[in-house]
Short mmCIF file of C-alpha atoms in Angstrom, two decimals:
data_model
loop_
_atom_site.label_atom_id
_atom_site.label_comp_id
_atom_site.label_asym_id
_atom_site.label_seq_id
_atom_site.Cartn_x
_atom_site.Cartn_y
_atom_site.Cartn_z
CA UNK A 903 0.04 7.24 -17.95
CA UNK A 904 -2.77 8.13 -20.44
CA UNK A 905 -2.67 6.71 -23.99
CA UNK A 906 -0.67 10.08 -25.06
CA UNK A 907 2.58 8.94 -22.38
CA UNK A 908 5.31 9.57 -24.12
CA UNK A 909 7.93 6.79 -24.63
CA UNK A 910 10.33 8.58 -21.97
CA UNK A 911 7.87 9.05 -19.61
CA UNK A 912 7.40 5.00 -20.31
CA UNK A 913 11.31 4.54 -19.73
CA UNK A 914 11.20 6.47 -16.16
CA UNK A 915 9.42 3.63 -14.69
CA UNK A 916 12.22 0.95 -13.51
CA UNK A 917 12.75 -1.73 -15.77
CA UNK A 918 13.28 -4.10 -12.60
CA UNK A 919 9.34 -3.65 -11.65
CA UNK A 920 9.07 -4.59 -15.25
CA UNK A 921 5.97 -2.59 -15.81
CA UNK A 922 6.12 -1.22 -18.81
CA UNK A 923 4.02 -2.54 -21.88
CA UNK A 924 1.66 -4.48 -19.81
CA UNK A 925 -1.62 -3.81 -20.88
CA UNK A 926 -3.75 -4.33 -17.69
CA UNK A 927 -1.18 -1.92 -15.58
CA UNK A 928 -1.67 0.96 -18.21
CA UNK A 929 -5.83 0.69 -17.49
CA UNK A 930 -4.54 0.32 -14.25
CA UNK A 931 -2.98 3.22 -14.02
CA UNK A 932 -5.14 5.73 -16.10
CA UNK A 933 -7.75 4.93 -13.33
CA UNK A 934 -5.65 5.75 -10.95
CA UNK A 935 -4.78 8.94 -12.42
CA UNK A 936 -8.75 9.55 -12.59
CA UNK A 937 -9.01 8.42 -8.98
CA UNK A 938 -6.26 10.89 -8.08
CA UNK A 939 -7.56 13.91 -9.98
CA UNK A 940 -11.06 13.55 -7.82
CA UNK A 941 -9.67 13.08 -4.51
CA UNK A 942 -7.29 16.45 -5.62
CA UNK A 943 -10.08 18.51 -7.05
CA UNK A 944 -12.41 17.66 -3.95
CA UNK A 945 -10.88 17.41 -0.62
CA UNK A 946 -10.78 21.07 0.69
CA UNK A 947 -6.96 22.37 0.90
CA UNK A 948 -5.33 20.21 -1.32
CA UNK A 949 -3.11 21.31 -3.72
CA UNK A 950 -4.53 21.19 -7.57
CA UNK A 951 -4.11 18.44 -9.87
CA UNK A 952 -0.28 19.38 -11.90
CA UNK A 953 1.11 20.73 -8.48
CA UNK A 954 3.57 18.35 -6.67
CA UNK A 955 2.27 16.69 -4.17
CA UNK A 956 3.83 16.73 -0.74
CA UNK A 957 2.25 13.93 0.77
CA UNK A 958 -0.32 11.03 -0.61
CA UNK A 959 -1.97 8.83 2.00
CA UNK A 960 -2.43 5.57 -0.46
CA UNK A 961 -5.06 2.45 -0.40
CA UNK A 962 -6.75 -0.24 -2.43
CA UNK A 963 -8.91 -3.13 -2.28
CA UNK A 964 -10.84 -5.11 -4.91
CA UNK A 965 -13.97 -4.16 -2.98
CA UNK A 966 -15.47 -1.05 -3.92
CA UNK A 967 -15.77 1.93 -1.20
CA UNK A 968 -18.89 3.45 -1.84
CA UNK A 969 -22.07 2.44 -0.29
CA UNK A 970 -24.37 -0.17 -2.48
CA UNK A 971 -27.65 1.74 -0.85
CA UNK A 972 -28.48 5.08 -1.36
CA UNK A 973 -27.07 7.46 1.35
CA UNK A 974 -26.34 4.50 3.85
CA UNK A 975 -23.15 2.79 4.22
CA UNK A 976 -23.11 -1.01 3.83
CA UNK A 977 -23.72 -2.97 7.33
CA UNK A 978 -20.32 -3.88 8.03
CA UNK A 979 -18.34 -2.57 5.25
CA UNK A 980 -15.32 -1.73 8.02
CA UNK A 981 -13.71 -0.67 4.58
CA UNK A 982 -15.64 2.25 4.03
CA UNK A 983 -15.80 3.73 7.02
CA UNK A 984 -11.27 3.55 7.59
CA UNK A 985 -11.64 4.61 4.02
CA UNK A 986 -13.80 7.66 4.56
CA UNK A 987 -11.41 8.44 8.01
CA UNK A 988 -8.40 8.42 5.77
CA UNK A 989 -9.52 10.80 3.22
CA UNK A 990 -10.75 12.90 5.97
CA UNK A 991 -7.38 13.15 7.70
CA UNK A 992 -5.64 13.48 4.28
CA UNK A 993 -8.51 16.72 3.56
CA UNK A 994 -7.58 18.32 7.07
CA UNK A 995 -3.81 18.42 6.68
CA UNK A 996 -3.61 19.29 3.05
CA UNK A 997 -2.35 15.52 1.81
CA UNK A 998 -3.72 13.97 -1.39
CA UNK A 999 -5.88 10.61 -0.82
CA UNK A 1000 -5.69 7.93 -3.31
CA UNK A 1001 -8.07 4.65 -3.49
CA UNK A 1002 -7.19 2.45 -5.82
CA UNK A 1003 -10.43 -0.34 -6.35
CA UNK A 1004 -8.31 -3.41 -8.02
CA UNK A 1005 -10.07 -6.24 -10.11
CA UNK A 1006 -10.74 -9.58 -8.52
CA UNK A 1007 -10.16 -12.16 -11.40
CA UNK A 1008 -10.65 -15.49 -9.75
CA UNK A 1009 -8.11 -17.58 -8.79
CA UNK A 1010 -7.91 -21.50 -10.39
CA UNK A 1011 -11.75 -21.42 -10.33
CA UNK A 1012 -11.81 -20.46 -6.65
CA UNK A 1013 -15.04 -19.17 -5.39
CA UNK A 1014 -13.61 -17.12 -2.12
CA UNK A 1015 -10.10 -16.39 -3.69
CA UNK A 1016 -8.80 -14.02 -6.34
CA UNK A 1017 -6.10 -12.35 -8.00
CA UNK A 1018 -5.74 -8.28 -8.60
CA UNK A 1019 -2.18 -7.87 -10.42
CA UNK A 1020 0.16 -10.27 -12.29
CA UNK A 1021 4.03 -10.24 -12.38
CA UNK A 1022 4.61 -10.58 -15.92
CA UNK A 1023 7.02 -13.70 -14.76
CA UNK A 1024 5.55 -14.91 -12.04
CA UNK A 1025 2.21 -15.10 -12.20
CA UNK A 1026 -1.08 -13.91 -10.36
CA UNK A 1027 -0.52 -12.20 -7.70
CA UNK A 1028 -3.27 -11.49 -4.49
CA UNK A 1029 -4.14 -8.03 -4.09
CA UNK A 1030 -1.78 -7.54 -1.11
CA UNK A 1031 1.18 -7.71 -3.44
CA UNK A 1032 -0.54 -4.69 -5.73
CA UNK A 1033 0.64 -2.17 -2.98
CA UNK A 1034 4.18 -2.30 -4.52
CA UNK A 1035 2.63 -0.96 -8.06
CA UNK A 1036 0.78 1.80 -6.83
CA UNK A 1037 3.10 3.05 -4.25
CA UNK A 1038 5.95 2.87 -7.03
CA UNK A 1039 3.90 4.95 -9.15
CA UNK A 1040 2.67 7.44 -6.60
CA UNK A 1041 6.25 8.02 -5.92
CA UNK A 1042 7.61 8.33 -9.77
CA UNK A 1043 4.48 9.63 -11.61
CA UNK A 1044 2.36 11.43 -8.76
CA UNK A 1045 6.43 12.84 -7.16
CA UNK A 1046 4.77 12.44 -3.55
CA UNK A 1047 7.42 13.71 -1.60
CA UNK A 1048 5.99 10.72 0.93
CA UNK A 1049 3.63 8.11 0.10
CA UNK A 1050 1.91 6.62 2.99
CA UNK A 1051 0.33 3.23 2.72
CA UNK A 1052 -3.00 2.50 5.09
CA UNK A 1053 -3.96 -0.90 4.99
CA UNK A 1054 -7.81 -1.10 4.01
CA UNK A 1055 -7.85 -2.35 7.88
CA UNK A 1056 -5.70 1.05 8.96
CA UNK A 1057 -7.22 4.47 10.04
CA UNK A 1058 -6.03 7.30 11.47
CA UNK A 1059 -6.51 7.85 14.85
CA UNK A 1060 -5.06 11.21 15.80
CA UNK A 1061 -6.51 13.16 13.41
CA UNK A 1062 -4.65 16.45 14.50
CA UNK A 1063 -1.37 14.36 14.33
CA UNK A 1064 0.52 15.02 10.54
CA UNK A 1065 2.52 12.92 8.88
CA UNK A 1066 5.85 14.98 10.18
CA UNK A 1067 5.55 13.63 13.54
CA UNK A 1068 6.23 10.18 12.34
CA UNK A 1069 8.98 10.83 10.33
CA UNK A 1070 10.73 12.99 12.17
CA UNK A 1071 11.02 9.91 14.50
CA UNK A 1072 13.40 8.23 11.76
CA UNK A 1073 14.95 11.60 9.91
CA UNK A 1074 17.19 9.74 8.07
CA UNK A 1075 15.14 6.51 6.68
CA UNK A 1076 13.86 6.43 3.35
CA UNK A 1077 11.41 3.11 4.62
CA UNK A 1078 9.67 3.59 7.40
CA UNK A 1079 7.82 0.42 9.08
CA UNK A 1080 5.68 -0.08 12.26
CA UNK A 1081 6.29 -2.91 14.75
CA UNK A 1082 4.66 -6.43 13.81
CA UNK A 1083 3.86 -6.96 17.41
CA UNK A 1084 2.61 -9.12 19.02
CA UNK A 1085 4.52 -11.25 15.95
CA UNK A 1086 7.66 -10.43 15.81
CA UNK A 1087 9.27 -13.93 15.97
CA UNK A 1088 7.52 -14.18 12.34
CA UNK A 1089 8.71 -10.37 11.33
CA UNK A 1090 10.64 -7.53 12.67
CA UNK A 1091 8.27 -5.10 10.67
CA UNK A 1092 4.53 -5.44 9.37
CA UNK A 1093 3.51 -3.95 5.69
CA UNK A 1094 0.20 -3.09 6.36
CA UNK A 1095 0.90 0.42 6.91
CA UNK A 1096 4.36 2.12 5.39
CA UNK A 1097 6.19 5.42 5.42
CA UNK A 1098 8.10 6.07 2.25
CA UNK A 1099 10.07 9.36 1.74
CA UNK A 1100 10.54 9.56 -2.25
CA UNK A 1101 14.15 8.44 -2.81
CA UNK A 1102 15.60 6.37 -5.08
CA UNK A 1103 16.42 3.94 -1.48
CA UNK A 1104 12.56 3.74 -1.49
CA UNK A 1105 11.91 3.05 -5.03
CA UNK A 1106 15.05 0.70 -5.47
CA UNK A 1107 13.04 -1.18 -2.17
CA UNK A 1108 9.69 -1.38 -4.18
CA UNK A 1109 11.36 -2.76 -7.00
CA UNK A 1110 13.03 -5.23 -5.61
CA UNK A 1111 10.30 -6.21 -3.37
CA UNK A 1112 8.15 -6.37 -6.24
CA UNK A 1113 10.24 -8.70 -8.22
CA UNK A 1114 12.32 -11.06 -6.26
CA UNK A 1115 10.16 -13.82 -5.22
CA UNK A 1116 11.25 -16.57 -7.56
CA UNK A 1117 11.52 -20.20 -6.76
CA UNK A 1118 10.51 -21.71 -3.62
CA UNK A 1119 9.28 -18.28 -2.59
CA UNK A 1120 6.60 -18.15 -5.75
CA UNK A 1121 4.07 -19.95 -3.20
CA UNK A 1122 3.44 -16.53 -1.66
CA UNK A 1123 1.94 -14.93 -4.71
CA UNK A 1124 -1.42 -16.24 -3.77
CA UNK A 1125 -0.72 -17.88 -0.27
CA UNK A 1126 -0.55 -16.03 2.92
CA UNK A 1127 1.06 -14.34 4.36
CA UNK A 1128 2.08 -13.11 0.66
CA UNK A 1129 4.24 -9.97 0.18
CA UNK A 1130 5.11 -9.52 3.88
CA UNK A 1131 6.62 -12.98 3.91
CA UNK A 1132 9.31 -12.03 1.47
CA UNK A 1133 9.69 -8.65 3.57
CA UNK A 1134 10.42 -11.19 6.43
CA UNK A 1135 12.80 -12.86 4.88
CA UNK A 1136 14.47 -11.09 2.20
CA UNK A 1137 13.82 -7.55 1.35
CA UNK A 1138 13.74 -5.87 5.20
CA UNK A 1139 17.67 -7.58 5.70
CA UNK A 1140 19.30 -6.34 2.52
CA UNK A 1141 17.76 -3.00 2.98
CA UNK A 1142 17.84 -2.57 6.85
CA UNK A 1143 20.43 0.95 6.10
CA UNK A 1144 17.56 2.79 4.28
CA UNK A 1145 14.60 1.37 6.63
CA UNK A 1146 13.61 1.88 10.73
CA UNK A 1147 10.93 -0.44 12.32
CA UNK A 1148 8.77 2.12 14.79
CA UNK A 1149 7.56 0.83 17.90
CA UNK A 1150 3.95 2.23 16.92
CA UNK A 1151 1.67 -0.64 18.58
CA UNK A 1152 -0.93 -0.13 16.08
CA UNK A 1153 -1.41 -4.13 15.58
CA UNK A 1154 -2.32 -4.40 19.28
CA UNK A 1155 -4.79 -0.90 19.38
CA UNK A 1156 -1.97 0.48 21.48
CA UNK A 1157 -0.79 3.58 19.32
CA UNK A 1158 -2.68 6.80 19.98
CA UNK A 1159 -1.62 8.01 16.23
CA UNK A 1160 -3.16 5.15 14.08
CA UNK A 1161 -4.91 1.81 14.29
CA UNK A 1162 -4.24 -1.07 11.88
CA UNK A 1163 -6.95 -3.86 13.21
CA UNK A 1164 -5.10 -7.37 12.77
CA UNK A 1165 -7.23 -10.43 12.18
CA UNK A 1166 -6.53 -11.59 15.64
CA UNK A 1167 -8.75 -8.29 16.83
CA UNK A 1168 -11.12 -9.10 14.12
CA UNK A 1169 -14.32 -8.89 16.81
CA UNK A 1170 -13.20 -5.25 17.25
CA UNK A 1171 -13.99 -4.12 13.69
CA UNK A 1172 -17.55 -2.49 15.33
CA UNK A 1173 -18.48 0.28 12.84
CA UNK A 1174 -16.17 3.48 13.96
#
């Protein structure tokens, strides 16, 4: 995804995430590719940069995750700290770790809100919908054989735990989703922390998910709850066959495996 990517590597990505020929995904993605190589070359036990990688645990934020002060994390920055668990548990079991730092162009002069990617149809989009992009392309360009999404509010938990042991509780799934408990009434599943095996079920999901959110649904580009709305109402339903919904009570603190902090827990995000 460098400027020497040749046309038919351009053509592999699927025209339905419409992705090619736009100018801020291709800086996009060449710093993603730099992000990648570092994580590869550094974390003790993972496979080289060139050699397929088996699994990539995946985030991003338009905040940055390295300290501002010298040899000090920021006071607060929860961030940093799931951040620097995540690449840890990635290091131990061999998995690459990808952080992706998006921009934060601000949105219709807001001072508190911005936008990270743009649909090349419809619109802006909040950094929550940028997850599609880079999961798409750490399935088709990085061949993960599983991409696993932490929200920048997700860490791992059971460190000794590997990725296996949650997918061998849905062995035939392509989309694997945890619980959105206590919500459910809003959503069956929550996207703040995904399981995707790399099949074209998963890709044709991320796609799709990525691009269907015309008319009345174009709201949710910049409005919450954004891309998990149209997961709610749309994209989990037509592709329920490929998907399972875990009942991993990570929302709540429940799950031993992993913790994804909602904003109704917010007081809990102490420094770990």
């Amino acid at each position: 995804m460098n400027g020497s990517m040749s046309r038919t590597a351009r053509r592999a990505v699927t025209p339905r995430c419409d992705l090619r020929g736009h100018r801020h995904l291709r800086l996009w993605a060449a710093a993603l590719l730099a992000l990648y190589a570092h994580a590869s070359t550094d974390a003790p036990g993972v496979p080289p940069v060139g050699a397929p990688a088996r699994v990539v645990v995946v985030m991003q934020d338009s905040r940055s995750i390295f300290p501002t002060r010298a040899h000090a994390f920021d006071d607060g920055a929860y961030l940093q700290r799931a951040a620097a668990i995540n690449f840890d548990y990635a290091a131990r079991h061999g998995y690459n770790f990808v952080f992706s730092q998006l921009p934060c162009v601000p949105y219709k002069n807001s001072t508190t809100q911005c936008a990270s990617c743009s649909h090349p149809r419809w619109g802006l989009r909040h950094a929550s919908w940028c997850k599609l992009l880079i999961l798409f392309h750490t399935l088709q360009e990085l061949n993960a054989t599983t991409a696993v999404w932490m929200d920048s509010d997700a860490y791992f938990k059971g460190t000794g735990t590997p990725v296996d042991a949650v997918l061998k509780q849905a062995p035939v799934s392509s989309n694997i989703f945890l619980t959105n408990r206590p919500f459910v009434r809003q959503s069956k599943a929550n996207a703040g922390v995904l399981f995707l095996r790399n099949t074209i079920a998963a890709r044709d999901l991320l796609a799709e998910w990525w691009t269907d959110v015309g008319g009345r649904y174009r709201i949710f580009n910049m409005q919450h709850d954004y891309e998990q709305h149209q997961l709610a109402r749309r994209i989990l339903f037509r592709h329920w066959s490929d998907s399972a919904v875990l009942p991993m009570r990570a929302m709540e603190g429940l799950d031993p495996y992993l913790d994804h902090v909602a904003s109704f827990r917010n007081a809990e995000r102490v420094p770990l």
